[in-house]
Every structure is written in C-alpha cells, then in structure tokens.
CSV table of C-alpha atoms and ligand atoms in Angstrom, one decimal:
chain,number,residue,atom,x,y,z
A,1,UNK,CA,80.1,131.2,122.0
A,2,UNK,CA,80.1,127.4,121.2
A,3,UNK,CA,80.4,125.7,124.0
A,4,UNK,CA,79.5,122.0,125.8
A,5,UNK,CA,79.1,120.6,128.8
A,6,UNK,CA,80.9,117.3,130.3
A,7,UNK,CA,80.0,115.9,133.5
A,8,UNK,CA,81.2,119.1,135.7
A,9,UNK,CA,82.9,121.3,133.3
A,10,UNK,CA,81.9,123.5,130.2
A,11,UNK,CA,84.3,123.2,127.0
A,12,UNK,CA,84.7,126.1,124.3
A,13,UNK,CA,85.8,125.7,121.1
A,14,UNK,CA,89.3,125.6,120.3
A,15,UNK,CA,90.5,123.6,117.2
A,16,UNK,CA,88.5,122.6,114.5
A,17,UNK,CA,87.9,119.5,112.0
A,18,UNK,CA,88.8,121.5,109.0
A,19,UNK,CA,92.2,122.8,111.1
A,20,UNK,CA,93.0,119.4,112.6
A,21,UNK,CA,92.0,118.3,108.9
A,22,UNK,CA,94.4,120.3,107.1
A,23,UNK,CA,97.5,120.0,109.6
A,24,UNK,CA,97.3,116.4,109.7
A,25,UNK,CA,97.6,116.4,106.0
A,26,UNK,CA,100.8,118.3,105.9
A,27,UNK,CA,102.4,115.9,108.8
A,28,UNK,CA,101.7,112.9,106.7
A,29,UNK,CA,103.0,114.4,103.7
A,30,UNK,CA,106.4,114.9,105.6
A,31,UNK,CA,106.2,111.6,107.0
A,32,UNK,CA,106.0,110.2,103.2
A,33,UNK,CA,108.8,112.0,102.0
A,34,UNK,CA,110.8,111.2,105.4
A,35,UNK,CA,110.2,107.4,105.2
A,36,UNK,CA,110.1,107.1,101.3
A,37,UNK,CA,112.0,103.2,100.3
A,38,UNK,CA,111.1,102.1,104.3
A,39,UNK,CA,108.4,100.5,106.0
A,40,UNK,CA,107.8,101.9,109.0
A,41,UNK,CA,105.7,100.4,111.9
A,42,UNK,CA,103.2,102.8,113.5
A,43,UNK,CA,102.3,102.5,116.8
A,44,UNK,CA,99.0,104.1,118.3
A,45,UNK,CA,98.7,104.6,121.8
A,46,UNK,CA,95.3,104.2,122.8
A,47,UNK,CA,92.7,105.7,123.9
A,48,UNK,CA,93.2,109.1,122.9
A,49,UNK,CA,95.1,108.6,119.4
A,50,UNK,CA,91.9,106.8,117.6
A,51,UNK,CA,90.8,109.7,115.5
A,52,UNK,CA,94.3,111.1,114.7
A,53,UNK,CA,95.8,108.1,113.8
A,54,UNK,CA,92.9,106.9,111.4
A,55,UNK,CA,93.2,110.5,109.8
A,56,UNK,CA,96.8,110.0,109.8
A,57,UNK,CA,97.6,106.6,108.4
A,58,UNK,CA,94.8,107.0,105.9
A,59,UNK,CA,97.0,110.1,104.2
A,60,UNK,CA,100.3,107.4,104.5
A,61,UNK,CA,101.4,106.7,101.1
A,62,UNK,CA,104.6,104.7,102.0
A,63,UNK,CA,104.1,101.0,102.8
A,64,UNK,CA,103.5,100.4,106.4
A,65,UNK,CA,102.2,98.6,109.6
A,66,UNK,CA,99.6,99.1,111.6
A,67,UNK,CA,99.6,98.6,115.2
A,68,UNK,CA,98.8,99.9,119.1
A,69,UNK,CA,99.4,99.5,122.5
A,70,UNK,CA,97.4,100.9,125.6
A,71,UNK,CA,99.7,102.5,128.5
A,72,UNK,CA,97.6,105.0,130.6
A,73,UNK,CA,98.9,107.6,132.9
A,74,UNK,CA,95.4,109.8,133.5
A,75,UNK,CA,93.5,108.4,136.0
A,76,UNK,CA,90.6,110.5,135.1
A,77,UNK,CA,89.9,114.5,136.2
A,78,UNK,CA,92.3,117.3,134.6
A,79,UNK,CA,96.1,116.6,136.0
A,80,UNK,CA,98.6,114.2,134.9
A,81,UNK,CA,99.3,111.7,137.6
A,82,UNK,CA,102.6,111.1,137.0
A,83,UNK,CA,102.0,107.3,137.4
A,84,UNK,CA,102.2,105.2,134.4
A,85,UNK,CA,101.1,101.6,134.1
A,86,UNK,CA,102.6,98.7,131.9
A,87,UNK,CA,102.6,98.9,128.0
A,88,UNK,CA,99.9,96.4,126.9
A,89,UNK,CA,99.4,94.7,123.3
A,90,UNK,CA,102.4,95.5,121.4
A,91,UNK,CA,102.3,92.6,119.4
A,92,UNK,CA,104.5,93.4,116.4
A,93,UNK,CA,108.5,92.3,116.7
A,94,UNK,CA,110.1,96.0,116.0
A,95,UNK,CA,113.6,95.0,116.4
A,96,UNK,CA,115.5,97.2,113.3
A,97,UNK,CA,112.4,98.7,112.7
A,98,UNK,CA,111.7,102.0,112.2
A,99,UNK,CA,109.5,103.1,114.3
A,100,UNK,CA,106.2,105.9,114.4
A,101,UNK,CA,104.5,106.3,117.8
A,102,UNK,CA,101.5,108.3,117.3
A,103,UNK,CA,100.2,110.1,120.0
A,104,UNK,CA,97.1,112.3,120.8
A,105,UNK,CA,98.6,114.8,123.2
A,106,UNK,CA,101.8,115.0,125.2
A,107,UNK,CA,101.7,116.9,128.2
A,108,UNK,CA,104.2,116.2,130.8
A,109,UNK,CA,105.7,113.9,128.8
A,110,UNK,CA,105.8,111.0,130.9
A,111,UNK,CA,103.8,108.9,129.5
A,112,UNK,CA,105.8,109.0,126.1
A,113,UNK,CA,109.4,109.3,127.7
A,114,UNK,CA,108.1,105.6,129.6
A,115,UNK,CA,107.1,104.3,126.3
A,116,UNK,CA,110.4,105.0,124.0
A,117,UNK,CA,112.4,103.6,127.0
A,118,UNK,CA,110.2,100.3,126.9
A,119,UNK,CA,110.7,100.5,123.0
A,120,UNK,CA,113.8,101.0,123.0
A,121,UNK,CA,114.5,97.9,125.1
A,122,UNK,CA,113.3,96.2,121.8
A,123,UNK,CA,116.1,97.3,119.3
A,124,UNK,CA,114.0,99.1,117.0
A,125,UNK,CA,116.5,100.8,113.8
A,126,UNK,CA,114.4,104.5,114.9
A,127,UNK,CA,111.8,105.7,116.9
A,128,UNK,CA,110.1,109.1,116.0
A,129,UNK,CA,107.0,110.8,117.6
A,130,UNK,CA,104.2,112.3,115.4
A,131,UNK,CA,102.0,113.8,117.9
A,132,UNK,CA,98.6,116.2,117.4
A,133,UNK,CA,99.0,118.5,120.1
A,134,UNK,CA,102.1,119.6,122.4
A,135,UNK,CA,101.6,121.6,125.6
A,136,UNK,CA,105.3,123.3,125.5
A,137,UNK,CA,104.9,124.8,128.9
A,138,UNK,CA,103.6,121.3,130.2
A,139,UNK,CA,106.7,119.5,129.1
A,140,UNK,CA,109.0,118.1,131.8
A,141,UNK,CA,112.2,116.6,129.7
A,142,UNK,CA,112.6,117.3,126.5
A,143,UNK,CA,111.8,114.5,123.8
A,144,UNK,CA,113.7,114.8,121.2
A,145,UNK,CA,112.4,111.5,119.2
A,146,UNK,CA,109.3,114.1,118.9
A,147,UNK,CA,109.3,115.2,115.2
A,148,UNK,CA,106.0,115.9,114.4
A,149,UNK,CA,103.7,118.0,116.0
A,150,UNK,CA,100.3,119.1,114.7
A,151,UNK,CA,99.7,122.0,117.5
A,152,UNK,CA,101.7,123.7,120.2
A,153,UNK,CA,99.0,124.5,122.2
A,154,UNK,CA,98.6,126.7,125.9
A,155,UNK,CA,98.8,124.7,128.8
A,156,UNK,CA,95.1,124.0,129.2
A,157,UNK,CA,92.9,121.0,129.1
A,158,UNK,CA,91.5,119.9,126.0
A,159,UNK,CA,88.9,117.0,124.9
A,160,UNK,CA,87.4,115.9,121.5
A,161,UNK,CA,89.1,114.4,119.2
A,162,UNK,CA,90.0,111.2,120.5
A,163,UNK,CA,90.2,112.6,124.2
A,164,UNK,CA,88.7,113.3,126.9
A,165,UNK,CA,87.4,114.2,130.1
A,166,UNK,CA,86.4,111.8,132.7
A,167,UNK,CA,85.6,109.5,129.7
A,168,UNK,CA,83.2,111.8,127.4
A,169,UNK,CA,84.2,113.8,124.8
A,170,UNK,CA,86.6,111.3,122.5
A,171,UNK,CA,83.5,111.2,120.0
A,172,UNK,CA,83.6,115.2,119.2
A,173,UNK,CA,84.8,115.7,115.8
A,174,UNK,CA,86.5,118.9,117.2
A,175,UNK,CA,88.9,119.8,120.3
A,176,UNK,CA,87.7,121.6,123.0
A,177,UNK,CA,89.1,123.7,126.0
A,178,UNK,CA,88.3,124.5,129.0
A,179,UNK,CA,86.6,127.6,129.7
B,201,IMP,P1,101.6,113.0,129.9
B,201,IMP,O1,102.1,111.7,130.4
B,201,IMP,O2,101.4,114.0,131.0
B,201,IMP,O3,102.3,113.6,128.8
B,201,IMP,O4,100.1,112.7,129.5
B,201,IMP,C1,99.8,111.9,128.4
B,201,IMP,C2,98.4,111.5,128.2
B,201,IMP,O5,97.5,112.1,129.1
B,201,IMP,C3,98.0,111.9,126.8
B,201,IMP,O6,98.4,110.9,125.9
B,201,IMP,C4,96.5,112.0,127.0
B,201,IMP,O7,95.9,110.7,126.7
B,201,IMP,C5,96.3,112.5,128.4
B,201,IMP,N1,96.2,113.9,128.4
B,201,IMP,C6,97.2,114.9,128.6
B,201,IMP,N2,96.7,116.1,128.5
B,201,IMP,C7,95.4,116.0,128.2
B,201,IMP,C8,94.4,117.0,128.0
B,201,IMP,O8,94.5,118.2,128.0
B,201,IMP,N3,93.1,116.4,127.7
B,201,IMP,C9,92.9,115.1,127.6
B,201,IMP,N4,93.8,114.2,127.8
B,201,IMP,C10,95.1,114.6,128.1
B,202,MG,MG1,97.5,109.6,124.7
C-alpha cells in the first residue's frame, strides 16, 4: 500500500497525477468552448488552488486574466471551522466581468458561498466555479455558480496537490486520503 506520513497522520493514495492530469484537461476544454469570444477573469483562491490552477490555466485557450485572492476558513487539523476571514488581494476591477473562481476543494461550502457574496458585491457580468474536488455529502447549501467539478469525492480528508494538512503535503504531486 502507498502510503505517507504527516505530522500525526498516515495518508494512502487516492487520486493520481495522470487522473487529476486527464480530468483537468477535459474541464478546460469545456471552459474554452463555454467562454469562446469572452475574456474571462480567473480568480485563484490561495493556498490550496496553486497546482490546479497552473494545470488549469495553462490548458486555457480563450483569452484571459490571471489573478488570486487569499480567504482562509481552516485553521489547521481535519474540520472546517466554519469561520472565514476577509478576502485579501483581489486586485482586478471585475465589474461586468465574467468571472472563474477556481478552487482546490469545497467542502462545506462556506468558504466559497462567502466569497461569491463578496464578489458579487462587485457587479461582475457571471460568476462560475471550476473546482477539483467536491465532497457532496460535506456540502451545507447548495452552490449553484459551481459548474465544474474535477471529482465528487467521499467525505474524507485529503492533502497533495495544492493542500494540505497542518501545512505539509501541498508539494505531493498526488492527492492523498486519510487512512
Ligand atoms: P469549506 O469552507 O468547508 O468548503 O472549506 C474550504 C477550504 O478548506 C478548501 O478550499 C480547502 O482549502 C480546505 N479544505 C476543505 N476540505 C479539505 C480537505 O479534505 N483537505 C485539505 N483542505 C481542505
Ligand atoms: Mg481552497
């Protein structure tokens, strides 16, 4: 079994490069057709969404921008805390925009529900949601900006990828669960 150890906990396994690889690919390739003649802006929220989003926007064919903001909800351990800070660095004026907010994971969902609500303050034409993994049974409201969605995945914890645990892990190239 291929597993690793993070501070405390030991991680198996669960989605690899090649998988995360080949999904991604077919997300941007609807987000081309989708957004074909528009310039969308699209928004990374940091930490977690490094890896996906340079995977993603690389595969972007359509003109667009580049940008991200840091809001963070975790405040380290397993469970969502429910509390959600400011947005920070969103930098780009996105009124009659349309916008992409690319995200690594979305669990409860509160951190993204806080986010469109802040964006949407800001006038923006559209606001989608590509997201690389969705924990269905996690979710508390449903989302419907969310439109893109690499992985419905159990309701377990995951790192790698761009996320992590207790700050390790966002440098594996693959996603891990926990055992
Ligand atoms: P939410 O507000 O509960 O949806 O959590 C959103 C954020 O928490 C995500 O964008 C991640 O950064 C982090 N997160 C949620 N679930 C996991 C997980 O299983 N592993 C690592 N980070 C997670
Ligand atoms: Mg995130």
């Amino acid at each position: 079994m291929n597993t690793i150890n993070l501070s405390d906990k030991v991680f198996e396994i669960f989605i690899s490069n090649l998988e995360i690889y080949t999904r991604t690919a077919e997300l941007a390739k609807q987000i081309n057709l989708d957004f074909q003649n528009k310039t969308p802006v699209i928004i990374g929220v940091l930490n977690g969404c490094f890896m996906f989003m340079a995977n993603l926007v690389a595969q972007i064919s359509t003109n667009c921008e580049v940008s991200f903001v840091k809001v963070s909800s975790y405040q380290g351990g397993t469970k969502s805390s429910g509390k959600v800070d400011e947005i920070l660095g969103l930098a780009i004026d996105i009124a009659a925009r349309d916008v992409i907010i690319v995200e690594d994971i979305v669990d409860t969902g509160k951190t993204l529900q806080f986010l469109i609500s802040k964006i949407e303050t800001l006038k923006p034409a559209s606001v989608k949601v590509a997201t690389l993994l969705l924990k269905p049974d996690a979710l508390e409201t449903q989302i419907p900006q969310i439109t893109y969605v690499g992985f419905e995945i159990e309701n377990k914890f995951v790192v790698g990828y761009g996320m992590d645990y207790n700050n390790l892990g966002r440098n594996l190239n693959d996603i891990y669960k926990l055992c």
